[in-house]
mmCIF file of N, CA and C and ligand atoms in Angstrom:
data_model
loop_
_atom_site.group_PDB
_atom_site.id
_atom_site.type_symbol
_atom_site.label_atom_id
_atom_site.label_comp_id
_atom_site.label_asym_id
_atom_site.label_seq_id
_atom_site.Cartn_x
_atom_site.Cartn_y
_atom_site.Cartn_z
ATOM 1 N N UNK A 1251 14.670 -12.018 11.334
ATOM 2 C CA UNK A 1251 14.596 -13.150 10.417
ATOM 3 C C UNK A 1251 15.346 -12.783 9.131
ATOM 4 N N UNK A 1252 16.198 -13.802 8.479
ATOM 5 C CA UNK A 1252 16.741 -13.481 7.353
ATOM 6 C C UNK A 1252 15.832 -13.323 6.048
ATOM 7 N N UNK A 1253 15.098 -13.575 6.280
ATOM 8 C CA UNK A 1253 14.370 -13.922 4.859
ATOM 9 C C UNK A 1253 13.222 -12.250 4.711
ATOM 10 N N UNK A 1254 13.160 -11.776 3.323
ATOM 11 C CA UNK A 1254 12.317 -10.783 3.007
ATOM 12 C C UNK A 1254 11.684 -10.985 1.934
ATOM 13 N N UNK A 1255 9.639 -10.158 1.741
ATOM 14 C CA UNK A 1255 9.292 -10.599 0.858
ATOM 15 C C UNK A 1255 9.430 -9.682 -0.788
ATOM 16 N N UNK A 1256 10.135 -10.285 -1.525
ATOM 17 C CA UNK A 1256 10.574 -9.519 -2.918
ATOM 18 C C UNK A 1256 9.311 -8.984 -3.198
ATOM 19 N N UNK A 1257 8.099 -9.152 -3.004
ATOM 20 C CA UNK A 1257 6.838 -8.519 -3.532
ATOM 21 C C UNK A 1257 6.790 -7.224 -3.188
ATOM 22 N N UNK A 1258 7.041 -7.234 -1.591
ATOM 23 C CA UNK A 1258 6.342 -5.901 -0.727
ATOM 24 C C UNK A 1258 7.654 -4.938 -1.408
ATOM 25 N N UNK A 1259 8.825 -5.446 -1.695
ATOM 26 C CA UNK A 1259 9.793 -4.277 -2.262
ATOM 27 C C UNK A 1259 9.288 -4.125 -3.320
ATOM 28 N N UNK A 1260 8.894 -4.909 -4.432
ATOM 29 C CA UNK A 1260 8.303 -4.309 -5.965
ATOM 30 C C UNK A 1260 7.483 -3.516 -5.720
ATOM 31 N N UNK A 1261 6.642 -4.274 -4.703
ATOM 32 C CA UNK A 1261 4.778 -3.044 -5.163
ATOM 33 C C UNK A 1261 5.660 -1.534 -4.601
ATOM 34 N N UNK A 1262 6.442 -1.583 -3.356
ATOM 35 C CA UNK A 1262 6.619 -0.297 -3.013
ATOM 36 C C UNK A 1262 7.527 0.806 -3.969
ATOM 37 N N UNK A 1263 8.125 -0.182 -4.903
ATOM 38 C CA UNK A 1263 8.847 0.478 -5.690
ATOM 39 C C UNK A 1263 8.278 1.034 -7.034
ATOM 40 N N UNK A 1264 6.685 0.284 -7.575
ATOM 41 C CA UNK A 1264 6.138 0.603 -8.770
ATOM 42 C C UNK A 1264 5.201 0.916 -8.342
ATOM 43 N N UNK A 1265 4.731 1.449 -7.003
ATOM 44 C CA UNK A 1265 3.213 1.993 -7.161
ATOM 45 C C UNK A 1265 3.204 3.450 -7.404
ATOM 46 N N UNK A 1266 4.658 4.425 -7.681
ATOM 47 C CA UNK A 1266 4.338 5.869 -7.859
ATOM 48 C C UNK A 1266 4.453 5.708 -9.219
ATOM 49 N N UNK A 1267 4.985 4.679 -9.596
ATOM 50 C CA UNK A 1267 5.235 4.595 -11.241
ATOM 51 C C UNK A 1267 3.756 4.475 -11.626
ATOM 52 N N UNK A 1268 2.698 3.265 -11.576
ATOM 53 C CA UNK A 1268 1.587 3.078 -11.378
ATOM 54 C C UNK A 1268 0.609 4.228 -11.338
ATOM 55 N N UNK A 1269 0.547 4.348 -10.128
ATOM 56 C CA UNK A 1269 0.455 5.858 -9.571
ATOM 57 C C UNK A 1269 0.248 6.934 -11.038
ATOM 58 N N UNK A 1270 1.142 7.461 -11.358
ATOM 59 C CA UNK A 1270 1.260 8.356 -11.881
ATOM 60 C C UNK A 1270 0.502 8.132 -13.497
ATOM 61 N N UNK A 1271 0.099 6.999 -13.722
ATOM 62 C CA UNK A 1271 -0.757 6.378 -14.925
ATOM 63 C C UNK A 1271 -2.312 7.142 -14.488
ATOM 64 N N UNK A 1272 -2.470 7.208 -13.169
ATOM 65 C CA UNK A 1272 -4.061 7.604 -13.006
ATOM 66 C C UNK A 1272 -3.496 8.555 -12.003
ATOM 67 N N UNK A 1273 -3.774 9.627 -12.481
ATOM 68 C CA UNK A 1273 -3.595 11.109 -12.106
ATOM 69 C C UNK A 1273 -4.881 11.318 -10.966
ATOM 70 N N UNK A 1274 -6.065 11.186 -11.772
ATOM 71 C CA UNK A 1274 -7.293 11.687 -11.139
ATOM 72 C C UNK A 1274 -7.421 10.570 -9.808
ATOM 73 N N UNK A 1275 -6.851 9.342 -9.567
ATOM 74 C CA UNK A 1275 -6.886 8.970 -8.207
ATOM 75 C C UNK A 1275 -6.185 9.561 -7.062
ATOM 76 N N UNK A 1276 -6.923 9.137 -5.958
ATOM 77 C CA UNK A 1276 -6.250 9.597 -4.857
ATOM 78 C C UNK A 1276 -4.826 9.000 -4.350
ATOM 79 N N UNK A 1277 -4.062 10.214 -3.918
ATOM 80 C CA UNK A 1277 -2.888 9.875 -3.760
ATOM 81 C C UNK A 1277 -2.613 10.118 -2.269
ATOM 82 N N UNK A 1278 -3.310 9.892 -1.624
ATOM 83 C CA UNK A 1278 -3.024 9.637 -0.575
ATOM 84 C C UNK A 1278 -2.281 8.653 0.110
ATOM 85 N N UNK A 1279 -1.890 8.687 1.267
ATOM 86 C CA UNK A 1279 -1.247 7.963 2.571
ATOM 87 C C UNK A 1279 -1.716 6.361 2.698
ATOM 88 N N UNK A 1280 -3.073 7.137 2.935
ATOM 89 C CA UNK A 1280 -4.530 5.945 3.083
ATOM 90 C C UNK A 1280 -4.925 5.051 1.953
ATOM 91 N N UNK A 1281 -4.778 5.770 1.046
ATOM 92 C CA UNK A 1281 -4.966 5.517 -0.303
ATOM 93 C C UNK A 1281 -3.702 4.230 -0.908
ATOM 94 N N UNK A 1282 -2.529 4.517 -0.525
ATOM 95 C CA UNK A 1282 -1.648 4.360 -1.045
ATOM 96 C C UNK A 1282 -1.253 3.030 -0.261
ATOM 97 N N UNK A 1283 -1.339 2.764 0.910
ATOM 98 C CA UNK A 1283 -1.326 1.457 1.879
ATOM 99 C C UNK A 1283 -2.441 0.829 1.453
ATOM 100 N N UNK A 1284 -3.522 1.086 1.143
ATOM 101 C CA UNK A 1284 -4.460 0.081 0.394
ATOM 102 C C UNK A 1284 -4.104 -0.341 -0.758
ATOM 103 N N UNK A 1285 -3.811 0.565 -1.438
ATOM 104 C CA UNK A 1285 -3.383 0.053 -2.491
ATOM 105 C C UNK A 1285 -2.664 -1.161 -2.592
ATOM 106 N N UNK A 1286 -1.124 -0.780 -1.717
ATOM 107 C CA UNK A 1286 -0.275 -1.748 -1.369
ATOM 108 C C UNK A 1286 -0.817 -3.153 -1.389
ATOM 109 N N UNK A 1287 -1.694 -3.125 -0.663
ATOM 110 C CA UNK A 1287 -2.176 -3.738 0.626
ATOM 111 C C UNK A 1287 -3.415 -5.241 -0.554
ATOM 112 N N UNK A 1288 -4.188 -3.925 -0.862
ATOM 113 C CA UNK A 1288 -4.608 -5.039 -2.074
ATOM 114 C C UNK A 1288 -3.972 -5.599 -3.173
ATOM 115 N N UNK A 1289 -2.673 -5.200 -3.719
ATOM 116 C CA UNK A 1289 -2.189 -6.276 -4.606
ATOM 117 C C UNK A 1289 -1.182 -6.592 -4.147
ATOM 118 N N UNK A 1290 -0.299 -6.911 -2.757
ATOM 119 C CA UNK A 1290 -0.197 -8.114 -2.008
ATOM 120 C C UNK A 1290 -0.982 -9.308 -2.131
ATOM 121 N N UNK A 1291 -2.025 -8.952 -1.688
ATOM 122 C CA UNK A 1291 -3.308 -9.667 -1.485
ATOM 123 C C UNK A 1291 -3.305 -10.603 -2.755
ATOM 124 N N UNK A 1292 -2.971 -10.163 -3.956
ATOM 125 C CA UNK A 1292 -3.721 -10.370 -5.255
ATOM 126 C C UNK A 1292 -1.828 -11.343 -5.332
ATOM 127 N N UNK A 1293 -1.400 -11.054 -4.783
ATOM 128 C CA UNK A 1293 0.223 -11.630 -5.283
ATOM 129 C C UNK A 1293 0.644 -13.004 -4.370
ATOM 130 N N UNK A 1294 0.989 -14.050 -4.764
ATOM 131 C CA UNK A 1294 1.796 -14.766 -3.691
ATOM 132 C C UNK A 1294 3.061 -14.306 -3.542
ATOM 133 N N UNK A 1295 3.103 -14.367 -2.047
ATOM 134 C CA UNK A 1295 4.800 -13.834 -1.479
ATOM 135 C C UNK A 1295 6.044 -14.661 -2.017
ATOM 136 N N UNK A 1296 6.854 -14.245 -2.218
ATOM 137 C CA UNK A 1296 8.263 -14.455 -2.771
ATOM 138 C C UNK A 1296 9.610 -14.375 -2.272
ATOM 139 N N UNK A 1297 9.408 -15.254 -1.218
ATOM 140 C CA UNK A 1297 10.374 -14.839 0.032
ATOM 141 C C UNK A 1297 12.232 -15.111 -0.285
ATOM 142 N N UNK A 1298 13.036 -13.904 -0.247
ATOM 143 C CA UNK A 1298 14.568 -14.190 -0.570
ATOM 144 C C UNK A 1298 15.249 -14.022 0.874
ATOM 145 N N UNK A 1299 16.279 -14.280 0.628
ATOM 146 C CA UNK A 1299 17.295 -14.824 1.995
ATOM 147 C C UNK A 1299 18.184 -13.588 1.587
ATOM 148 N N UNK A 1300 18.314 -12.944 3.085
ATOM 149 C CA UNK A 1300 19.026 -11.659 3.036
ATOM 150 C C UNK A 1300 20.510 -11.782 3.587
ATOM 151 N N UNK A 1301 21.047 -13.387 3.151
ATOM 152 C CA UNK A 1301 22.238 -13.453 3.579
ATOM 153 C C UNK A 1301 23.462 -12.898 2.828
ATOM 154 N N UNK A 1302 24.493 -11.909 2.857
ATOM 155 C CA UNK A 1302 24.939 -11.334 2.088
ATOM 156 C C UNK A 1302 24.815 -10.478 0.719
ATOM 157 N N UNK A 1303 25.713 -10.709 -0.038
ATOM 158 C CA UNK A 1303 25.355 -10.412 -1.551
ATOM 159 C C UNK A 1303 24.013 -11.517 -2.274
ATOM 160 N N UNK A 1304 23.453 -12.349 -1.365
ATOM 161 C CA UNK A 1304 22.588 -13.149 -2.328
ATOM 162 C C UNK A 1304 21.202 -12.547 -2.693
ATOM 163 N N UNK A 1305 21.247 -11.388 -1.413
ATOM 164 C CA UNK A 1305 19.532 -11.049 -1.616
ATOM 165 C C UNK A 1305 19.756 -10.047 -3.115
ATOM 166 N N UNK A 1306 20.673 -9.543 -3.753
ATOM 167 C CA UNK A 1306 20.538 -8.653 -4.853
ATOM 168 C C UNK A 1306 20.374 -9.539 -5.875
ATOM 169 N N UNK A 1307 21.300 -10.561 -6.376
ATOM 170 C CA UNK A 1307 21.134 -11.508 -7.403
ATOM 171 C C UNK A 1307 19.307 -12.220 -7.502
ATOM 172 N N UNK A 1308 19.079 -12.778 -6.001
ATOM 173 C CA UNK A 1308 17.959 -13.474 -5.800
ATOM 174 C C UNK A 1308 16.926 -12.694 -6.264
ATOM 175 N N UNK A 1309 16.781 -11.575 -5.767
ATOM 176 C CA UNK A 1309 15.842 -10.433 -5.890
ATOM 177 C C UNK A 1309 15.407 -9.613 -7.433
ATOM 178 N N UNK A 1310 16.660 -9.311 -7.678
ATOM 179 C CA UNK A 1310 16.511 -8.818 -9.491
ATOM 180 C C UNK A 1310 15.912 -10.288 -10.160
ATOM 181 N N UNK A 1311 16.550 -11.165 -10.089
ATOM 182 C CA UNK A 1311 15.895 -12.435 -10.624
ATOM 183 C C UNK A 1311 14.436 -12.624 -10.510
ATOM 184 N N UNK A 1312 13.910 -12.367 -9.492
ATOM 185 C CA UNK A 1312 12.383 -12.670 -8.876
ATOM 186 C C UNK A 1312 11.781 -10.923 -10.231
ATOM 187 N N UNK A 1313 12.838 -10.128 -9.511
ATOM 188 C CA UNK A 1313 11.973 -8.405 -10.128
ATOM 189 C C UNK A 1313 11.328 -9.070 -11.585
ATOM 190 N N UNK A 1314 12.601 -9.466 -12.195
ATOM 191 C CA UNK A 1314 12.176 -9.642 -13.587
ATOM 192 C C UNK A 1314 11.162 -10.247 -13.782
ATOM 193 N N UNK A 1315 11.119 -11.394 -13.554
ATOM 194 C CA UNK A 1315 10.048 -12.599 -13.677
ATOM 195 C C UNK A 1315 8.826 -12.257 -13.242
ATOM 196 N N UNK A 1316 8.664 -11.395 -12.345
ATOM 197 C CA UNK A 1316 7.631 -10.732 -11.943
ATOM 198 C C UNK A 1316 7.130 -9.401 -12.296
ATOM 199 N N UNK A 1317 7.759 -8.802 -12.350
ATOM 200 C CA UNK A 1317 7.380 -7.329 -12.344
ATOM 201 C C UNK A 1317 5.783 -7.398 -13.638
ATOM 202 N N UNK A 1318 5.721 -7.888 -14.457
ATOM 203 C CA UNK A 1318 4.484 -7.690 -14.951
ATOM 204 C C UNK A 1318 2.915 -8.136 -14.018
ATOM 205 N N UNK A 1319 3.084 -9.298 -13.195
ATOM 206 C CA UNK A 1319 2.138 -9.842 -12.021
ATOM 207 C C UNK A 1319 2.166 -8.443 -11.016
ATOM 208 N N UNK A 1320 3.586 -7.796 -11.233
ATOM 209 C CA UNK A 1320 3.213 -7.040 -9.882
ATOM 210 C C UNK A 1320 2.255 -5.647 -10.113
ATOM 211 N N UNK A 1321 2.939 -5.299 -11.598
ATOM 212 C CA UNK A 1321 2.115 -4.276 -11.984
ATOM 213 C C UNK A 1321 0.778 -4.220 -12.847
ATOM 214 N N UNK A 1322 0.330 -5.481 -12.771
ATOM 215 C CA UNK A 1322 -1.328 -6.154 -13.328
ATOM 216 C C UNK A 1322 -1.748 -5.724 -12.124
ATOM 217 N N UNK A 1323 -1.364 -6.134 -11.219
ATOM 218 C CA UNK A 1323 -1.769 -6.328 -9.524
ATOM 219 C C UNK A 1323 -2.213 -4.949 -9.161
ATOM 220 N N UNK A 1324 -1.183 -3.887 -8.997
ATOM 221 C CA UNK A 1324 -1.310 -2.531 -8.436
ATOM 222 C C UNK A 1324 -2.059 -1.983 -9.408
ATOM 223 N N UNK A 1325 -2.364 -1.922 -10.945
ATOM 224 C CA UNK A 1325 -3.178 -1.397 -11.725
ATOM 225 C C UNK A 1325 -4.542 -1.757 -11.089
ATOM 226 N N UNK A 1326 -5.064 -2.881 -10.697
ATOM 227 C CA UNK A 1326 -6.045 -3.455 -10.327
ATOM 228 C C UNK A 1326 -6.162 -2.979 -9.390
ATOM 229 N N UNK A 1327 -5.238 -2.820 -8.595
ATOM 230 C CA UNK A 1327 -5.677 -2.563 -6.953
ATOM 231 C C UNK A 1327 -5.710 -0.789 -6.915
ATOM 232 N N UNK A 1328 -5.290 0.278 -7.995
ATOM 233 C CA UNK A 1328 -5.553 1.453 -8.043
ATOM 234 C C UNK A 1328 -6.902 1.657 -8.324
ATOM 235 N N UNK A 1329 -7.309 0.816 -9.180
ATOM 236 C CA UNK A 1329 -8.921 1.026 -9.648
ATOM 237 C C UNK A 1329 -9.879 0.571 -8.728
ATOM 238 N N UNK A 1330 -9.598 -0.176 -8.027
ATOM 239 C CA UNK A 1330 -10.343 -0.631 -7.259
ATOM 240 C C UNK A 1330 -10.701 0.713 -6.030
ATOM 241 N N UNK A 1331 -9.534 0.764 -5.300
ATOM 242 C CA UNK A 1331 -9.611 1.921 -4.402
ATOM 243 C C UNK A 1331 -9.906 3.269 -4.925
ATOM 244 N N UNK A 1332 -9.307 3.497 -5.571
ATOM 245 C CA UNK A 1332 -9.956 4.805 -6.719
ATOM 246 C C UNK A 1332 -11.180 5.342 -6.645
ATOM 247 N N UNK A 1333 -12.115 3.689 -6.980
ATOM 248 C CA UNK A 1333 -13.542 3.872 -6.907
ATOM 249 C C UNK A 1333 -14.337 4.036 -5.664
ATOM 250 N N UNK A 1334 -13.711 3.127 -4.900
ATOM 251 C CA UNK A 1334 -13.905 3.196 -3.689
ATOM 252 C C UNK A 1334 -12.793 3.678 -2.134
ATOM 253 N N UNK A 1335 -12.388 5.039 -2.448
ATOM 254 C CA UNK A 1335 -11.800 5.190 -1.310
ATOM 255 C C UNK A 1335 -12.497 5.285 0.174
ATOM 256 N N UNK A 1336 -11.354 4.821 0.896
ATOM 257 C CA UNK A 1336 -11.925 4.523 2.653
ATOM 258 C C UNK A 1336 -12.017 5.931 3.112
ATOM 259 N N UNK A 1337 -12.571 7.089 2.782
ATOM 260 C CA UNK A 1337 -12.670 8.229 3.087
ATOM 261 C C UNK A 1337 -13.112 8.820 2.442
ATOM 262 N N UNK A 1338 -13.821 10.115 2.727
ATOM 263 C CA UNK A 1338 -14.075 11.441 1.977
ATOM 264 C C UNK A 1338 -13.579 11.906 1.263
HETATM 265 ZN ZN1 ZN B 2384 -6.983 8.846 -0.323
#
């Protein structure tokens, strides 16, 4: 399918940034797909068209406009799992 969601590239791109704000959480694998996983959840998808040169223009456009929703989102969704990780 041509189309990709600009979200799942932000969160994956700012959650070590994120990340690295709370040291004492877990940085795990497990940890780290939840994370994902819950501020998706917390985000509506933002779907761009990966036809040529349009997905870079489309995409930085969306980054900007977003990037503060995305990183409210993953702050939220670090604390959350933090407190409650799915493991030992
Ligand atoms: Zn973990």
């Amino acid at each position: 399918m041509g189309v990709f969601n600009v979200m799942e590239k932000m969160v994956s791109d700012s959650i070590e940034r994120v990340l690295r704000e709370y040291p004492d959480s877990c940085q795990c694998e497990k940890c780290r797909d939840d994370i994902a996983a819950f501020a998706l959840n917390q985000l509506k998808p933002k779907y761009a068209t990966t036809h040529k040169g349009e997905i870079i223009s489309k995409a930085q456009c969306l980054e900007t406009q977003y990037s503060l929703d995305v990183i409210t989102a993953l702050t939220l969704a670090v604390e959350r799992v933090s407190r409650q990780p799915r493991h030992e």
